PDB file of C-alpha atoms in Angstrom:
ATOM      1  CA  TYR A   1     -17.269 -14.085  -2.771  1.00  0.00           C
ATOM      2  CA  ASP A   2     -18.943 -13.400  -6.100  1.00  0.00           C
ATOM      3  CA  SER A   3     -16.326 -12.936  -8.814  1.00  0.00           C
ATOM      4  CA  THR A   4     -18.905 -11.373 -11.152  1.00  0.00           C
ATOM      5  CA  LYS A   5     -19.707  -8.657  -8.593  1.00  0.00           C
ATOM      6  CA  ILE A   6     -16.011  -8.019  -8.044  1.00  0.00           C
ATOM      7  CA  LEU A   7     -15.371  -7.587 -11.773  1.00  0.00           C
ATOM      8  CA  ASN A   8     -18.408  -5.310 -12.096  1.00  0.00           C
ATOM      9  CA  LEU A   9     -17.124  -3.181  -9.204  1.00  0.00           C
ATOM     10  CA  LEU A  10     -13.727  -3.059 -10.923  1.00  0.00           C
ATOM     11  CA  GLU A  11     -15.357  -1.633 -14.063  1.00  0.00           C
ATOM     12  CA  ILE A  12     -17.182   0.996 -11.998  1.00  0.00           C
ATOM     13  CA  SER A  13     -13.960   1.893 -10.184  1.00  0.00           C
ATOM     14  CA  LEU A  14     -11.991   2.294 -13.414  1.00  0.00           C
ATOM     15  CA  ASN A  15     -14.696   4.596 -14.761  1.00  0.00           C
ATOM     16  CA  PHE A  16     -14.727   6.882 -11.725  1.00  0.00           C
ATOM     17  CA  HIS A  17     -11.002   6.884 -10.967  1.00  0.00           C
ATOM     18  CA  ASP A  18     -10.030   7.212 -14.613  1.00  0.00           C
ATOM     19  CA  GLU A  19      -6.605   5.656 -14.068  1.00  0.00           C
ATOM     20  CA  PRO A  20      -5.156   2.256 -13.134  1.00  0.00           C
ATOM     21  CA  PHE A  21      -4.614   1.423  -9.464  1.00  0.00           C
ATOM     22  CA  THR A  22      -2.339  -1.112  -7.852  1.00  0.00           C
ATOM     23  CA  SER A  23      -4.629  -3.641  -6.155  1.00  0.00           C
ATOM     24  CA  PHE A  24      -8.190  -4.707  -5.500  1.00  0.00           C
ATOM     25  CA  SER A  25      -8.028  -2.973  -2.106  1.00  0.00           C
ATOM     26  CA  LEU A  26      -9.538   0.100  -3.715  1.00  0.00           C
ATOM     27  CA  LEU A  27     -12.654  -1.985  -4.355  1.00  0.00           C
ATOM     28  CA  ASN A  28     -13.081  -2.288  -0.566  1.00  0.00           C
ATOM     29  CA  GLN A  29     -13.295   1.480  -0.348  1.00  0.00           C
ATOM     30  CA  MET A  30     -15.748   1.651  -3.235  1.00  0.00           C
ATOM     31  CA  ALA A  31     -17.906  -1.075  -1.678  1.00  0.00           C
ATOM     32  CA  VAL A  32     -18.033   0.750   1.671  1.00  0.00           C
ATOM     33  CA  MET A  33     -19.073   3.984  -0.028  1.00  0.00           C
ATOM     34  CA  SER A  34     -21.707   2.149  -2.050  1.00  0.00           C
ATOM     35  CA  ASP A  35     -23.245   0.566   1.058  1.00  0.00           C
ATOM     36  CA  ALA A  36     -23.073   3.858   2.982  1.00  0.00           C
ATOM     37  CA  SER A  37     -24.877   5.608   0.146  1.00  0.00           C
ATOM     38  CA  LYS A  38     -27.625   2.977   0.149  1.00  0.00           C
ATOM     39  CA  ASP A  39     -28.096   3.654   3.878  1.00  0.00           C
ATOM     40  CA  GLY A  40     -28.508   7.375   3.215  1.00  0.00           C
ATOM     41  CA  VAL A  41     -25.134   8.459   4.629  1.00  0.00           C
ATOM     42  CA  LYS A  42     -23.944  11.825   3.288  1.00  0.00           C
ATOM     43  CA  VAL A  43     -20.797  12.488   5.365  1.00  0.00           C
ATOM     44  CA  ILE A  44     -18.274   9.897   6.518  1.00  0.00           C
ATOM     45  CA  LEU A  45     -15.219  10.121   8.818  1.00  0.00           C
ATOM     46  CA  ASP A  46     -12.082   8.560   7.365  1.00  0.00           C
ATOM     47  CA  GLY A  47      -8.982   7.603   9.365  1.00  0.00           C
ATOM     48  CA  GLN A  48      -6.773   8.379   6.386  1.00  0.00           C
ATOM     49  CA  GLY A  49      -3.378   9.787   7.291  1.00  0.00           C
ATOM     50  CA  ALA A  50      -2.856   8.496  10.828  1.00  0.00           C
ATOM     51  CA  ASP A  51      -0.249   5.917   9.817  1.00  0.00           C
ATOM     52  CA  GLU A  52       1.780   8.486   7.911  1.00  0.00           C
ATOM     53  CA  ILE A  53       1.931  11.217  10.542  1.00  0.00           C
ATOM     54  CA  PHE A  54       2.126   8.871  13.556  1.00  0.00           C
ATOM     55  CA  MET A  55       4.542   6.541  11.724  1.00  0.00           C
ATOM     56  CA  GLY A  56       2.442   3.425  12.018  1.00  0.00           C
ATOM     57  CA  TYR A  57       3.944   1.486   9.134  1.00  0.00           C
ATOM     58  CA  ARG A  58       6.784  -0.941   9.648  1.00  0.00           C
ATOM     59  CA  LYS A  59       8.910   0.956   7.135  1.00  0.00           C
ATOM     60  CA  PHE A  60       9.140   3.809   9.659  1.00  0.00           C
ATOM     61  CA  TYR A  61      10.251   1.406  12.362  1.00  0.00           C
ATOM     62  CA  TYR A  62      12.949  -0.099  10.128  1.00  0.00           C
ATOM     63  CA  LYS A  63      14.169   3.385   9.321  1.00  0.00           C
ATOM     64  CA  TYR A  64      14.091   4.413  12.987  1.00  0.00           C
ATOM     65  CA  ILE A  65      16.247   1.517  14.223  1.00  0.00           C
ATOM     66  CA  PHE A  66      18.636   2.064  11.311  1.00  0.00           C
ATOM     67  CA  GLU A  67      18.787   5.717  12.354  1.00  0.00           C
ATOM     68  CA  LEU A  68      19.623   4.723  15.947  1.00  0.00           C
ATOM     69  CA  PHE A  69      22.467   2.536  14.743  1.00  0.00           C
ATOM     70  CA  LYS A  70      23.807   5.179  12.371  1.00  0.00           C
ATOM     71  CA  ASN A  71      23.804   7.752  15.191  1.00  0.00           C
ATOM     72  CA  LYS A  72      25.647   5.268  17.453  1.00  0.00           C
ATOM     73  CA  ASN A  73      22.772   5.166  19.904  1.00  0.00           C
ATOM     74  CA  TYR A  74      23.526   1.506  20.482  1.00  0.00           C
ATOM     75  CA  PHE A  75      21.615   1.066  23.731  1.00  0.00           C
ATOM     76  CA  SER A  76      18.340   2.206  22.174  1.00  0.00           C
ATOM     77  CA  PHE A  77      19.119   0.297  19.000  1.00  0.00           C
ATOM     78  CA  PHE A  78      19.581  -3.071  20.711  1.00  0.00           C
ATOM     79  CA  ARG A  79      16.628  -2.428  23.011  1.00  0.00           C
ATOM     80  CA  GLU A  80      14.300  -1.794  20.084  1.00  0.00           C
ATOM     81  CA  VAL A  81      15.642  -4.736  18.094  1.00  0.00           C
ATOM     82  CA  PHE A  82      15.165  -6.995  21.131  1.00  0.00           C
ATOM     83  CA  TYR A  83      11.549  -5.946  21.635  1.00  0.00           C
ATOM     84  CA  PHE A  84      10.831  -6.063  17.934  1.00  0.00           C
ATOM     85  CA  PHE A  85      11.846  -9.706  17.632  1.00  0.00           C
ATOM     86  CA  ARG A  86      10.276 -10.548  20.954  1.00  0.00           C
ATOM     87  CA  PHE A  87       6.855  -9.563  19.652  1.00  0.00           C
ATOM     88  CA  ALA A  88       7.389 -10.514  16.008  1.00  0.00           C
ATOM     89  CA  LYS A  89       5.181 -13.603  15.926  1.00  0.00           C
ATOM     90  CA  SER A  90       3.481 -13.123  12.578  1.00  0.00           C
ATOM     91  CA  LYS A  91       4.354 -12.294   8.983  1.00  0.00           C
ATOM     92  CA  GLN A  92       2.607  -8.960   9.462  1.00  0.00           C
ATOM     93  CA  LEU A  93       5.411  -7.848  11.780  1.00  0.00           C
ATOM     94  CA  ILE A  94       8.353  -8.964   9.652  1.00  0.00           C
ATOM     95  CA  ASN A  95       7.849  -8.039   6.041  1.00  0.00           C
ATOM     96  CA  LEU A  96      11.085  -8.882   4.278  1.00  0.00           C
ATOM     97  CA  TYR A  97       9.958  -7.255   1.056  1.00  0.00           C
ATOM     98  CA  HIS A  98       9.512  -3.839   2.683  1.00  0.00           C
ATOM     99  CA  SER A  99      12.701  -4.143   4.696  1.00  0.00           C
ATOM    100  CA  ARG A 100      14.575  -4.839   1.455  1.00  0.00           C
ATOM    101  CA  ARG A 101      12.980  -1.781  -0.126  1.00  0.00           C
ATOM    102  CA  ILE A 102      14.304   0.385   2.689  1.00  0.00           C
ATOM    103  CA  LEU A 103      17.786  -1.073   2.962  1.00  0.00           C
ATOM    104  CA  LYS A 104      18.328  -1.911  -0.705  1.00  0.00           C
ATOM    105  CA  LEU A 105      16.436  -0.900  -3.822  1.00  0.00           C
ATOM    106  CA  VAL A 106      14.460  -3.609  -5.578  1.00  0.00           C
ATOM    107  CA  GLY A 107      12.618  -3.593  -8.880  1.00  0.00           C
ATOM    108  CA  ASN A 108      11.013  -6.014 -11.286  1.00  0.00           C
ATOM    109  CA  GLN A 109      10.940  -4.727 -14.839  1.00  0.00           C
ATOM    110  CA  LYS A 110      11.001  -8.048 -16.701  1.00  0.00           C
ATOM    111  CA  LEU A 111       7.429  -7.738 -17.893  1.00  0.00           C
ATOM    112  CA  ILE A 112       7.772  -4.172 -19.252  1.00  0.00           C
ATOM    113  CA  LEU A 113       8.812  -3.616 -22.875  1.00  0.00           C
ATOM    114  CA  ASN A 114       8.837   0.173 -23.127  1.00  0.00           C
ATOM    115  CA  GLU A 115      12.242   1.515 -21.991  1.00  0.00           C
ATOM    116  CA  TYR A 116      10.830   4.674 -20.420  1.00  0.00           C
ATOM    117  CA  PHE A 117       8.461   2.750 -18.166  1.00  0.00           C
ATOM    118  CA  LYS A 118      11.077   0.066 -17.546  1.00  0.00           C
ATOM    119  CA  ASN A 119      13.370   2.700 -16.031  1.00  0.00           C
ATOM    120  CA  MET A 120      10.509   4.001 -13.906  1.00  0.00           C
ATOM    121  CA  ALA A 121       9.880   0.488 -12.568  1.00  0.00           C
ATOM    122  CA  CYS A 122      13.447   0.376 -11.248  1.00  0.00           C
ATOM    123  CA  GLU A 123      13.024   3.544  -9.246  1.00  0.00           C
ATOM    124  CA  GLU A 124      12.053   3.627  -5.603  1.00  0.00           C
ATOM    125  CA  PRO A 125      10.442   6.682  -3.989  1.00  0.00           C
ATOM    126  CA  ALA A 126      12.980   8.986  -2.417  1.00  0.00           C
ATOM    127  CA  ALA A 127      11.191   8.358   0.881  1.00  0.00           C
ATOM    128  CA  TYR A 128      13.028   5.042   1.097  1.00  0.00           C
ATOM    129  CA  LEU A 129      16.333   6.871   0.703  1.00  0.00           C
ATOM    130  CA  SER A 130      15.537   9.470   3.371  1.00  0.00           C
ATOM    131  CA  ASN A 131      17.858   9.984   6.320  1.00  0.00           C
ATOM    132  CA  SER A 132      15.328   9.521   9.103  1.00  0.00           C
ATOM    133  CA  ALA A 133      11.869   8.227   9.938  1.00  0.00           C
ATOM    134  CA  LYS A 134      10.565  11.795  10.231  1.00  0.00           C
ATOM    135  CA  ASP A 135      11.954  12.712   6.822  1.00  0.00           C
ATOM    136  CA  MET A 136      10.281   9.624   5.395  1.00  0.00           C
ATOM    137  CA  SER A 137       6.992  10.638   6.997  1.00  0.00           C
ATOM    138  CA  LYS A 138       7.299  14.170   5.604  1.00  0.00           C
ATOM    139  CA  LEU A 139       7.905  12.876   2.086  1.00  0.00           C
ATOM    140  CA  ASP A 140       4.905  10.568   2.373  1.00  0.00           C
ATOM    141  CA  ILE A 141       2.729  13.495   3.395  1.00  0.00           C
ATOM    142  CA  GLU A 142       3.986  15.953   0.812  1.00  0.00           C
ATOM    143  CA  LYS A 143       4.593  13.729  -2.185  1.00  0.00           C
ATOM    144  CA  TYR A 144       4.289   9.954  -2.113  1.00  0.00           C
ATOM    145  CA  SER A 145       1.305   8.964  -0.007  1.00  0.00           C
ATOM    146  CA  TYR A 146      -1.208  11.688   0.814  1.00  0.00           C
ATOM    147  CA  PRO A 147      -1.624  13.149  -2.693  1.00  0.00           C
ATOM    148  CA  ILE A 148      -2.464   9.703  -4.077  1.00  0.00           C
ATOM    149  CA  LEU A 149      -4.520   8.322  -1.181  1.00  0.00           C
ATOM    150  CA  LEU A 150      -6.581  11.470  -0.693  1.00  0.00           C
ATOM    151  CA  ARG A 151      -7.391  11.656  -4.387  1.00  0.00           C
ATOM    152  CA  LEU A 152      -8.464   8.001  -4.390  1.00  0.00           C
ATOM    153  CA  ALA A 153     -10.579   8.513  -1.260  1.00  0.00           C
ATOM    154  CA  ASP A 154     -12.185  11.626  -2.720  1.00  0.00           C
ATOM    155  CA  ARG A 155     -13.091   9.934  -6.002  1.00  0.00           C
ATOM    156  CA  SER A 156     -14.392   6.835  -4.234  1.00  0.00           C
ATOM    157  CA  SER A 157     -16.653   8.859  -1.937  1.00  0.00           C
ATOM    158  CA  MET A 158     -17.854  11.337  -4.555  1.00  0.00           C
ATOM    159  CA  ALA A 159     -18.709   8.476  -6.906  1.00  0.00           C
ATOM    160  CA  PHE A 160     -21.592   7.899  -4.483  1.00  0.00           C
ATOM    161  CA  SER A 161     -22.161  11.575  -3.529  1.00  0.00           C
ATOM    162  CA  ILE A 162     -20.588  11.215  -0.075  1.00  0.00           C
ATOM    163  CA  GLU A 163     -18.317  13.758   1.593  1.00  0.00           C
ATOM    164  CA  SER A 164     -15.318  12.063   3.205  1.00  0.00           C
ATOM    165  CA  ARG A 165     -13.651  13.982   6.048  1.00  0.00           C
ATOM    166  CA  VAL A 166     -10.173  13.208   7.409  1.00  0.00           C
ATOM    167  CA  PRO A 167      -9.828  14.534  11.001  1.00  0.00           C
ATOM    168  CA  PHE A 168      -6.281  13.211  11.454  1.00  0.00           C
ATOM    169  CA  LEU A 169      -5.169  15.666   8.768  1.00  0.00           C
ATOM    170  CA  ASP A 170      -6.293  18.744  10.652  1.00  0.00           C
ATOM    171  CA  HIS A 171      -3.308  21.081  10.222  1.00  0.00           C
ATOM    172  CA  ARG A 172      -3.073  21.638  13.981  1.00  0.00           C
ATOM    173  CA  ILE A 173      -2.617  17.914  14.594  1.00  0.00           C
ATOM    174  CA  VAL A 174      -0.066  17.548  11.806  1.00  0.00           C
ATOM    175  CA  GLU A 175       1.958  20.552  12.965  1.00  0.00           C
ATOM    176  CA  PHE A 176       1.962  19.398  16.592  1.00  0.00           C
ATOM    177  CA  VAL A 177       2.941  15.831  15.740  1.00  0.00           C
ATOM    178  CA  PHE A 178       5.844  17.026  13.607  1.00  0.00           C
ATOM    179  CA  SER A 179       7.176  19.045  16.526  1.00  0.00           C
ATOM    180  CA  LEU A 180       7.752  15.818  18.498  1.00  0.00           C
ATOM    181  CA  PRO A 181      11.005  13.811  18.441  1.00  0.00           C
ATOM    182  CA  ALA A 182      10.975  10.461  16.648  1.00  0.00           C
ATOM    183  CA  SER A 183      11.494   8.574  19.912  1.00  0.00           C
ATOM    184  CA  TYR A 184       7.904   9.453  20.917  1.00  0.00           C
ATOM    185  CA  PHE A 185       6.523   7.278  18.121  1.00  0.00           C
ATOM    186  CA  PHE A 186       8.406   4.036  18.814  1.00  0.00           C
ATOM    187  CA  LYS A 187       8.430   2.220  22.107  1.00  0.00           C
ATOM    188  CA  ARG A 188       9.586  -1.321  22.874  1.00  0.00           C
ATOM    189  CA  GLY A 189       9.056  -2.674  19.393  1.00  0.00           C
ATOM    190  CA  ASP A 190       5.744  -0.908  18.876  1.00  0.00           C
ATOM    191  CA  VAL A 191       4.713   1.969  16.615  1.00  0.00           C
ATOM    192  CA  LYS A 192       2.348   4.964  16.916  1.00  0.00           C
ATOM    193  CA  SER A 193       3.185   5.046  20.626  1.00  0.00           C
ATOM    194  CA  VAL A 194       2.319   8.720  21.105  1.00  0.00           C
ATOM    195  CA  LEU A 195      -1.178   8.182  19.667  1.00  0.00           C
ATOM    196  CA  LYS A 196      -1.728   5.059  21.766  1.00  0.00           C
ATOM    197  CA  ASP A 197      -0.624   6.923  24.893  1.00  0.00           C
ATOM    198  CA  ALA A 198      -3.057   9.739  24.102  1.00  0.00           C
ATOM    199  CA  LEU A 199      -5.933   7.275  23.733  1.00  0.00           C
ATOM    200  CA  PHE A 200      -5.139   5.321  26.899  1.00  0.00           C
ATOM    201  CA  GLY A 201      -8.358   4.901  28.888  1.00  0.00           C
ATOM    202  CA  ILE A 202     -10.451   5.936  25.875  1.00  0.00           C
ATOM    203  CA  LEU A 203      -9.947   3.004  23.523  1.00  0.00           C
ATOM    204  CA  PRO A 204     -10.267  -0.565  24.815  1.00  0.00           C
ATOM    205  CA  GLN A 205      -6.872  -1.747  26.045  1.00  0.00           C
ATOM    206  CA  LYS A 206      -6.885  -4.776  23.729  1.00  0.00           C
ATOM    207  CA  ILE A 207      -6.932  -2.409  20.752  1.00  0.00           C
ATOM    208  CA  ILE A 208      -4.109  -0.272  22.149  1.00  0.00           C
ATOM    209  CA  ASP A 209      -2.026  -3.377  22.875  1.00  0.00           C
ATOM    210  CA  ARG A 210      -2.579  -4.916  19.447  1.00  0.00           C
ATOM    211  CA  ARG A 211       0.676  -4.993  17.514  1.00  0.00           C
ATOM    212  CA  SER A 212      -0.471  -6.432  14.211  1.00  0.00           C
ATOM    213  CA  LYS A 213      -0.951  -3.951  11.365  1.00  0.00           C
ATOM    214  CA  LEU A 214      -4.399  -4.549   9.937  1.00  0.00           C
ATOM    215  CA  GLY A 215      -4.597  -2.818   6.594  1.00  0.00           C
ATOM    216  CA  PHE A 216      -7.776  -2.349   4.598  1.00  0.00           C
ATOM    217  CA  GLU A 217      -6.648  -4.941   2.080  1.00  0.00           C
ATOM    218  CA  ALA A 218      -8.669  -7.151  -0.215  1.00  0.00           C
ATOM    219  CA  PRO A 219      -7.851 -10.883  -0.103  1.00  0.00           C
ATOM    220  CA  ASP A 220      -6.181 -10.718  -3.513  1.00  0.00           C
ATOM    221  CA  GLU A 221      -4.349 -14.006  -3.087  1.00  0.00           C
ATOM    222  CA  LEU A 222      -7.586 -15.779  -2.157  1.00  0.00           C
ATOM    223  CA  PHE A 223      -9.336 -14.176  -5.125  1.00  0.00           C
ATOM    224  CA  LEU A 224      -6.702 -15.580  -7.452  1.00  0.00           C
ATOM    225  CA  LYS A 225      -7.262 -19.083  -6.110  1.00  0.00           C
ATOM    226  CA  GLY A 226     -10.979 -18.827  -6.867  1.00  0.00           C
ATOM    227  CA  GLY A 227     -13.133 -17.618  -9.720  1.00  0.00           C
ATOM    228  CA  LEU A 228     -10.947 -14.664 -10.621  1.00  0.00           C
ATOM    229  CA  ARG A 229      -8.177 -17.004 -11.766  1.00  0.00           C
ATOM    230  CA  ASP A 230     -10.233 -17.961 -14.817  1.00  0.00           C
ATOM    231  CA  ALA A 231     -11.032 -14.312 -15.511  1.00  0.00           C
ATOM    232  CA  LEU A 232      -7.338 -13.355 -15.449  1.00  0.00           C
ATOM    233  CA  PHE A 233      -6.326 -16.402 -17.478  1.00  0.00           C
ATOM    234  CA  ASN A 234      -8.834 -15.583 -20.235  1.00  0.00           C
ATOM    235  CA  HIS A 235      -7.802 -11.931 -20.199  1.00  0.00           C
ATOM    236  CA  PHE A 236      -4.083 -12.672 -20.475  1.00  0.00           C
ATOM    237  CA  GLU A 237      -4.694 -15.154 -23.306  1.00  0.00           C
ATOM    238  CA  THR A 238      -5.915 -12.357 -25.582  1.00  0.00           C
ATOM    239  CA  MET A 239      -3.969  -9.443 -24.096  1.00  0.00           C
ATOM    240  CA  ASN A 240      -1.914  -7.500 -26.606  1.00  0.00           C
ATOM    241  CA  ASN A 241      -0.557  -4.550 -24.660  1.00  0.00           C
ATOM    242  CA  PRO A 242       2.323  -2.751 -26.436  1.00  0.00           C
ATOM    243  CA  TYR A 243       3.920  -1.799 -23.115  1.00  0.00           C
ATOM    244  CA  LEU A 244       4.013  -5.317 -21.648  1.00  0.00           C
ATOM    245  CA  ASP A 245       5.673  -8.596 -22.496  1.00  0.00           C
ATOM    246  CA  ASN A 246       2.401 -10.385 -23.123  1.00  0.00           C
ATOM    247  CA  CYS A 247       3.971 -13.780 -23.908  1.00  0.00           C
ATOM    248  CA  PHE A 248       6.035 -13.752 -20.740  1.00  0.00           C
ATOM    249  CA  ILE A 249       2.988 -12.841 -18.649  1.00  0.00           C
ATOM    250  CA  ARG A 250       0.893 -15.629 -20.189  1.00  0.00           C
ATOM    251  CA  ARG A 251       3.589 -18.230 -19.590  1.00  0.00           C
ATOM    252  CA  ASP A 252       4.266 -17.065 -16.068  1.00  0.00           C
ATOM    253  CA  PHE A 253       0.612 -16.961 -15.089  1.00  0.00           C
ATOM    254  CA  SER A 254       0.136 -20.513 -16.375  1.00  0.00           C
ATOM    255  CA  SER A 255       2.734 -21.675 -13.858  1.00  0.00           C
ATOM    256  CA  TYR A 256       1.315 -19.653 -10.929  1.00  0.00           C
ATOM    257  CA  PRO A 257       1.681 -20.128  -7.994  1.00  0.00           C
ATOM    258  CA  HIS A 258       4.321 -22.851  -7.825  1.00  0.00           C
ATOM    259  CA  LYS A 259       6.849 -21.842 -10.479  1.00  0.00           C
ATOM    260  CA  SER A 260       5.898 -18.330 -11.514  1.00  0.00           C
ATOM    261  CA  GLN A 261       8.373 -15.459 -11.234  1.00  0.00           C
ATOM    262  CA  LEU A 262       5.585 -12.956 -10.565  1.00  0.00           C
ATOM    263  CA  ASN A 263       3.248 -13.041  -7.577  1.00  0.00           C
ATOM    264  CA  TYR A 264      -0.470 -12.391  -7.214  1.00  0.00           C
ATOM    265  CA  ARG A 265       0.120  -8.662  -6.619  1.00  0.00           C
ATOM    266  CA  ASP A 266       1.983  -8.403  -9.930  1.00  0.00           C
ATOM    267  CA  PHE A 267      -0.746 -10.214 -11.841  1.00  0.00           C
ATOM    268  CA  PHE A 268      -3.511  -8.023 -10.458  1.00  0.00           C
ATOM    269  CA  LYS A 269      -1.534  -4.873 -11.285  1.00  0.00           C
ATOM    270  CA  ILE A 270      -1.118  -6.107 -14.857  1.00  0.00           C
ATOM    271  CA  PHE A 271      -4.792  -7.041 -15.108  1.00  0.00           C
ATOM    272  CA  ILE A 272      -6.004  -3.683 -13.771  1.00  0.00           C
ATOM    273  CA  PHE A 273      -3.574  -1.727 -15.948  1.00  0.00           C
ATOM    274  CA  ASP A 274      -4.614  -3.533 -19.119  1.00  0.00           C
ATOM    275  CA  LYS A 275      -8.329  -3.240 -18.305  1.00  0.00           C
ATOM    276  CA  TRP A 276      -7.830   0.510 -17.974  1.00  0.00           C
ATOM    277  CA  TYR A 277      -5.630   0.693 -21.057  1.00  0.00           C
ATOM    278  CA  SER A 278      -8.162  -1.213 -23.170  1.00  0.00           C
ATOM    279  CA  LYS A 279     -10.865   1.303 -22.238  1.00  0.00           C
ATOM    280  CA  HIS A 280      -8.921   4.210 -23.666  1.00  0.00           C
ATOM    281  CA  PHE A 281      -6.191   3.192 -26.075  1.00  0.00           C
ATOM    282  CA  TYR A 282      -6.640  -0.171 -27.769  1.00  0.00           C
ATOM    283  CA  ASN A 283      -8.489   1.426 -30.663  1.00  0.00           C
ATOM    284  CA  GLU A 284      -6.031   4.265 -30.999  1.00  0.00           C
ATOM    285  CA  GLU A 285      -3.301   4.316 -33.626  1.00  0.00           C
ATOM    286  CA  PHE A 286       0.099   5.614 -32.625  1.00  0.00           C
TER     287      PHE A 286
END
């Protein structure tokens, strides 16, 4: 990869989105829209929303099996746990960080100086405190996921004059899916079962049978092992953000990855936030 192109795309993304974002994954979306525009594409179909309404994320599965146990549906609980661990052969299937978020709140506010934002960093979305998988899905749709993701998708597409359409969010589909019981979405350790059943014989079977969750993620960790490491190191050396513990971040990044308290996701969030902040506020007096 070309670190210069990545940093240039980051600058373009910050200009069009006008706010910090949490990872370089957004750059994937911007790159796709850029290439589509060069090919003359004016309208694009986006699969946005399917994982939220069909409960395709592992967090929904964790919540569902916890719900089974809480409701004393022990047969279904042990059956799902058995199949889950039977097919859990990769880190994509067992994400301890997300399971901790659902079962116990976690937060890392060490690097934040401002008390208001420090308190916000400790908070978890109420979706993780919801009583059921369907409640969690509803909160994602109404508050925590859709409003953010759809705005990001809209800005990314319109930055290149492309209309992005989201057929999974047709109100008739959403209303029908929400009329179904939660058990329709989880089957023998798998998720989105009702959607996979509907597409049986239409999609290739190897896609329907695939259990790994392939997100549209950028290889952030790989980036940080390459040319972007120098870019972040130089940025942190001169960073003077009033909301962050700049000295702590510099020291911790110097010891990455072996002894650092923060991980690559944390460092990219800090980098993106400060790049955005420097565009708008570094010359302001408070």
